[in-house]
GROMACS .gro file of C-alpha atoms in nm:
model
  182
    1UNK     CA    1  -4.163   7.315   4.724
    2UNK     CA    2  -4.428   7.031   4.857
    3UNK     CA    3  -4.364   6.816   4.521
    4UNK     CA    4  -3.976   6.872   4.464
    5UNK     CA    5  -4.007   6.699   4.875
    6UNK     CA    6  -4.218   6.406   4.709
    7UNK     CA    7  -4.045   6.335   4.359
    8UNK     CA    8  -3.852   6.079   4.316
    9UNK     CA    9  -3.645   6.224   3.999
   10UNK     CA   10  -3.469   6.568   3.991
   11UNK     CA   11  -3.625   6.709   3.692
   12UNK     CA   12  -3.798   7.059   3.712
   13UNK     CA   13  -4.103   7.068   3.718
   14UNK     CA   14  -4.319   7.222   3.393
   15UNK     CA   15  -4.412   7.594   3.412
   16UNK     CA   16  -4.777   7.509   3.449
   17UNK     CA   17  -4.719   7.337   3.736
   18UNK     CA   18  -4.415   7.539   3.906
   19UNK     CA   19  -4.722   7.837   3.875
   20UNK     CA   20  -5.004   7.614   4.022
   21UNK     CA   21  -4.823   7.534   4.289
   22UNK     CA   22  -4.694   7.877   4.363
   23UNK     CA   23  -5.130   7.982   4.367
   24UNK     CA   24  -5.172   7.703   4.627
   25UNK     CA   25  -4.891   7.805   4.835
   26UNK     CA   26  -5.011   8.170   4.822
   27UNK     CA   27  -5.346   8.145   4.897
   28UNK     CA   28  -5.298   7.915   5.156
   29UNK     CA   29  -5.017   8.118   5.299
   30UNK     CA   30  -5.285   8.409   5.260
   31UNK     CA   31  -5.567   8.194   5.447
   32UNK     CA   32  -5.385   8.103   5.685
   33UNK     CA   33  -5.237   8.453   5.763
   34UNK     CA   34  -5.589   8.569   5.817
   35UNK     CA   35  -5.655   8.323   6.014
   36UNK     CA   36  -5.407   8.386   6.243
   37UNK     CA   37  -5.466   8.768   6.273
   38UNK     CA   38  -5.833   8.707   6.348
   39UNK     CA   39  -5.717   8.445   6.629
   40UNK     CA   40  -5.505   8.743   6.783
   41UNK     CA   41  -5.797   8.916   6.801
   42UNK     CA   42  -6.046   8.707   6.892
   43UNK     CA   43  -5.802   8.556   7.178
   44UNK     CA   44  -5.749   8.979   7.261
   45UNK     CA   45  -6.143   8.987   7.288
   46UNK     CA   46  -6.227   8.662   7.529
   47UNK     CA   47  -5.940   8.781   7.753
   48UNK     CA   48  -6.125   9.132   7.711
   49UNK     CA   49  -6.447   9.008   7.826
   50UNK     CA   50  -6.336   8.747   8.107
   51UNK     CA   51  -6.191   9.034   8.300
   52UNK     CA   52  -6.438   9.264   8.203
   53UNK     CA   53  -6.627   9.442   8.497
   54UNK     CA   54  -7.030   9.498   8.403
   55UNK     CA   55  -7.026   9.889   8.310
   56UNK     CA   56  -6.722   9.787   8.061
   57UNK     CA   57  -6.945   9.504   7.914
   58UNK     CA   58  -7.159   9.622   7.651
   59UNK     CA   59  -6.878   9.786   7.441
   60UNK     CA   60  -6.746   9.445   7.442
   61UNK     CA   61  -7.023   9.257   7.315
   62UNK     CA   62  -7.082   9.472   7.023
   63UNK     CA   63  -6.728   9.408   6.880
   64UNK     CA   64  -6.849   9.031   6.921
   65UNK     CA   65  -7.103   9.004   6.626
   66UNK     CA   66  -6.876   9.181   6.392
   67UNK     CA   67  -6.578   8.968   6.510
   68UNK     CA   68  -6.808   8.637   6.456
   69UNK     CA   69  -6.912   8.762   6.066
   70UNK     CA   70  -6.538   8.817   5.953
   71UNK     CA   71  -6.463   8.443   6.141
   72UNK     CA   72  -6.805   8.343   5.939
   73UNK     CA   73  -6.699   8.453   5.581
   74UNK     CA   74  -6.352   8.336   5.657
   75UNK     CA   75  -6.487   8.005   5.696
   76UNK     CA   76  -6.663   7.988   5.340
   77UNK     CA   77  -6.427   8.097   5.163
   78UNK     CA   78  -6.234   7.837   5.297
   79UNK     CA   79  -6.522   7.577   5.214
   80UNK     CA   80  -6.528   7.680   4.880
   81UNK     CA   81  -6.164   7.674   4.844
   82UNK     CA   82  -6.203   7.278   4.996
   83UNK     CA   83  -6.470   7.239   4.719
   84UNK     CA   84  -6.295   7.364   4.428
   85UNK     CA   85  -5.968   7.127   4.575
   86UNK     CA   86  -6.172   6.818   4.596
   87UNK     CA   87  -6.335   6.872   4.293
   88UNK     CA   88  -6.008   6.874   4.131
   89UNK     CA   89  -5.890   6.599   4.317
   90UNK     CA   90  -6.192   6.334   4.234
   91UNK     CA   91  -6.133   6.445   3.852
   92UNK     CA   92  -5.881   6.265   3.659
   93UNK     CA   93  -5.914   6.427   3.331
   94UNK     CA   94  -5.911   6.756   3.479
   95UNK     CA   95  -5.532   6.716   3.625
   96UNK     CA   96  -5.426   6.539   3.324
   97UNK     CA   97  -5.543   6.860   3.163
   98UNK     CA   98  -5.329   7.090   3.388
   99UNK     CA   99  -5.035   6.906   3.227
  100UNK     CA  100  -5.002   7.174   2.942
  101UNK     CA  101  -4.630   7.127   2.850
  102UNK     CA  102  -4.679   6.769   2.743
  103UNK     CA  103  -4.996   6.839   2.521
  104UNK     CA  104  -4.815   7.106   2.396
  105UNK     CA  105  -4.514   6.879   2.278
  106UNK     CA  106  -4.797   6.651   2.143
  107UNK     CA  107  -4.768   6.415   2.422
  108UNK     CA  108  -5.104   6.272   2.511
  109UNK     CA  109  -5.076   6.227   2.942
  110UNK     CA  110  -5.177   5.927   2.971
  111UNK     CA  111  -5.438   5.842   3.308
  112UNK     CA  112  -5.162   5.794   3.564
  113UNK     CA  113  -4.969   6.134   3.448
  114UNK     CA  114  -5.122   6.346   3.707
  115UNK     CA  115  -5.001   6.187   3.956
  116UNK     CA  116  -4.753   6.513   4.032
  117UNK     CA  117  -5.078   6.736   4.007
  118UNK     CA  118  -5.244   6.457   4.240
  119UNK     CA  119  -4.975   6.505   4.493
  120UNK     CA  120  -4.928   6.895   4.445
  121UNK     CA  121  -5.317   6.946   4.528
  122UNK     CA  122  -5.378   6.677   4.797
  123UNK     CA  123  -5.084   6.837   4.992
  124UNK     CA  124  -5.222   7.207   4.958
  125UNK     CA  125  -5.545   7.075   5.040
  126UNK     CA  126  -5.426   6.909   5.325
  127UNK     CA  127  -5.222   7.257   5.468
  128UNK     CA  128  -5.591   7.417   5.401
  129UNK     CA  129  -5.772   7.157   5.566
  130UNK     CA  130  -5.564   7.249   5.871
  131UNK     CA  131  -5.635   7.601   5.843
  132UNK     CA  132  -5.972   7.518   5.817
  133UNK     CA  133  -5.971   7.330   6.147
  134UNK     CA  134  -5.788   7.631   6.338
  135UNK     CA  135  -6.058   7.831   6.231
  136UNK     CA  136  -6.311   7.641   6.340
  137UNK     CA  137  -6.143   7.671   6.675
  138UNK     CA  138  -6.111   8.036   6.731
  139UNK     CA  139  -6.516   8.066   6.630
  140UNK     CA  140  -6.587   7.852   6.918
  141UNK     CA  141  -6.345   8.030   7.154
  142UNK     CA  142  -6.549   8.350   7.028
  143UNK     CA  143  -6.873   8.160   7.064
  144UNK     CA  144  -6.765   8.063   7.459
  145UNK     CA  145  -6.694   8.412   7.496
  146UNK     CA  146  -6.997   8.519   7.430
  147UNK     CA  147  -7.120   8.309   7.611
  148UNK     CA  148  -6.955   8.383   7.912
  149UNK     CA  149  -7.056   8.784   7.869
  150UNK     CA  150  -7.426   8.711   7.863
  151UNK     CA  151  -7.376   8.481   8.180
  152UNK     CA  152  -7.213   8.790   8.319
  153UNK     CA  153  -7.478   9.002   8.177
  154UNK     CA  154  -7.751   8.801   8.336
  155UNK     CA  155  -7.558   8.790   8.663
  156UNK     CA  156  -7.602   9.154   8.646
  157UNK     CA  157  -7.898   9.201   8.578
  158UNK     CA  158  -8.021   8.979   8.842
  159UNK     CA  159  -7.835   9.187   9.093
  160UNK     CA  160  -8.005   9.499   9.000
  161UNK     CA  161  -8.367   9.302   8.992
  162UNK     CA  162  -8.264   9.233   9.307
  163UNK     CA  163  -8.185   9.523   9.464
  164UNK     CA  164  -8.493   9.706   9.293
  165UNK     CA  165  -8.683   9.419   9.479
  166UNK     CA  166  -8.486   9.504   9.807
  167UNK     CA  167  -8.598   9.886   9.724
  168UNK     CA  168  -8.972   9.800   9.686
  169UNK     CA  169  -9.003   9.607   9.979
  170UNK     CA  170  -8.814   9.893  10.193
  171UNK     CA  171  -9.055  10.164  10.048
  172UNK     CA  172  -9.372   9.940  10.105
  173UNK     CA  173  -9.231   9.872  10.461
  174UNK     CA  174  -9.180  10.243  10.507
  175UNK     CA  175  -9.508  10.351  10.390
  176UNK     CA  176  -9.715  10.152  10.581
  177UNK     CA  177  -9.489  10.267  10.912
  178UNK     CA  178  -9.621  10.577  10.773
  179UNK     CA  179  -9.938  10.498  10.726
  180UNK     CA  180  -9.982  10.295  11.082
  181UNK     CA  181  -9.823  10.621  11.263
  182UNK     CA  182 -10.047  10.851  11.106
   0.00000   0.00000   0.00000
């Protein structure tokens, strides 16, 4: 447990907090599990679409928008997560409220009493900060993929403008052979 690492005393900790801290673990744990799935793929994709050959392109680049929405609503639920944390975090009364096995004794926690909740939260938002950060990394690795199929894509393209050029030219030049002989 984060907090049993950062007390000083070894007294369990109250129910309350022994279940807040096993939410935080778990949805970080489940954040960052997503996270990590959607990096497999999205790494599986890039290397997909650096080695790609042009006819194989297009299927690629469809999977890319879908892959770039689940990295998209990934990332605010995370924000809101960071919000909610925060929020917590820059209220005092609302940790000292959190301590429910005191004010149910009839112990009024007094300002500096949260300072376990303080701790607990700050280190969970700290483990989803990070998470957030990763994340933030495999968008742009999908983003430079993309990237990198519509530069191949263009490439492409310019090779076939090209060569229907190349094909104009050849039946203009061949035309007016034909028309000069005639």
């Amino acid at each position: 447990s984060v907090v049993s690492d950062l007390r000083e005393d070894d007294a369990p900790l109250p129910f309350e907090l022994r279940f807040l801290e096993a939410t935080l673990e778990e949805v970080c744990r489940t954040v960052s599990r997503q996270v990590n799935l959607l990096s497999r793929v999205a790494t599986k994709l890039s290397r997909q679409l650096q080695a790609a050959s042009s006819h194989e392109m297009p299927d690629l680049v469809a999977k890319i928008q879908p892959m770039l929405e689940k990295l998209e609503s990934l990332r605010v639920e995370i924000e809101q997560l960071d919000r909610c944390l925060n929020d917590l975090l820059h209220s005092d009364e609302d940790m000292t409220s959190l301590l429910l096995t005191a004010l149910q004794k009839g112990i009024v926690p007094g300002p500096d009493d949260h300072n376990v909740v303080e701790l607990m939260v700050e280190a969970y938002h700290r483990k989803l900060h990070h998470t957030a950060l990763r994340l933030e990394l495999v968008i742009r690795n999908v983003l430079f993929g993309r990237r990198v199929a519509d530069m191949k894509l263009a490439i492409h393209r310019n090779r076939l403008l090209r060569t229907n050029v190349q094909i104009a030219i050849s039946s203009v030049s061949v035309a007016m052979c034909g028309a000069v002989a005639s």
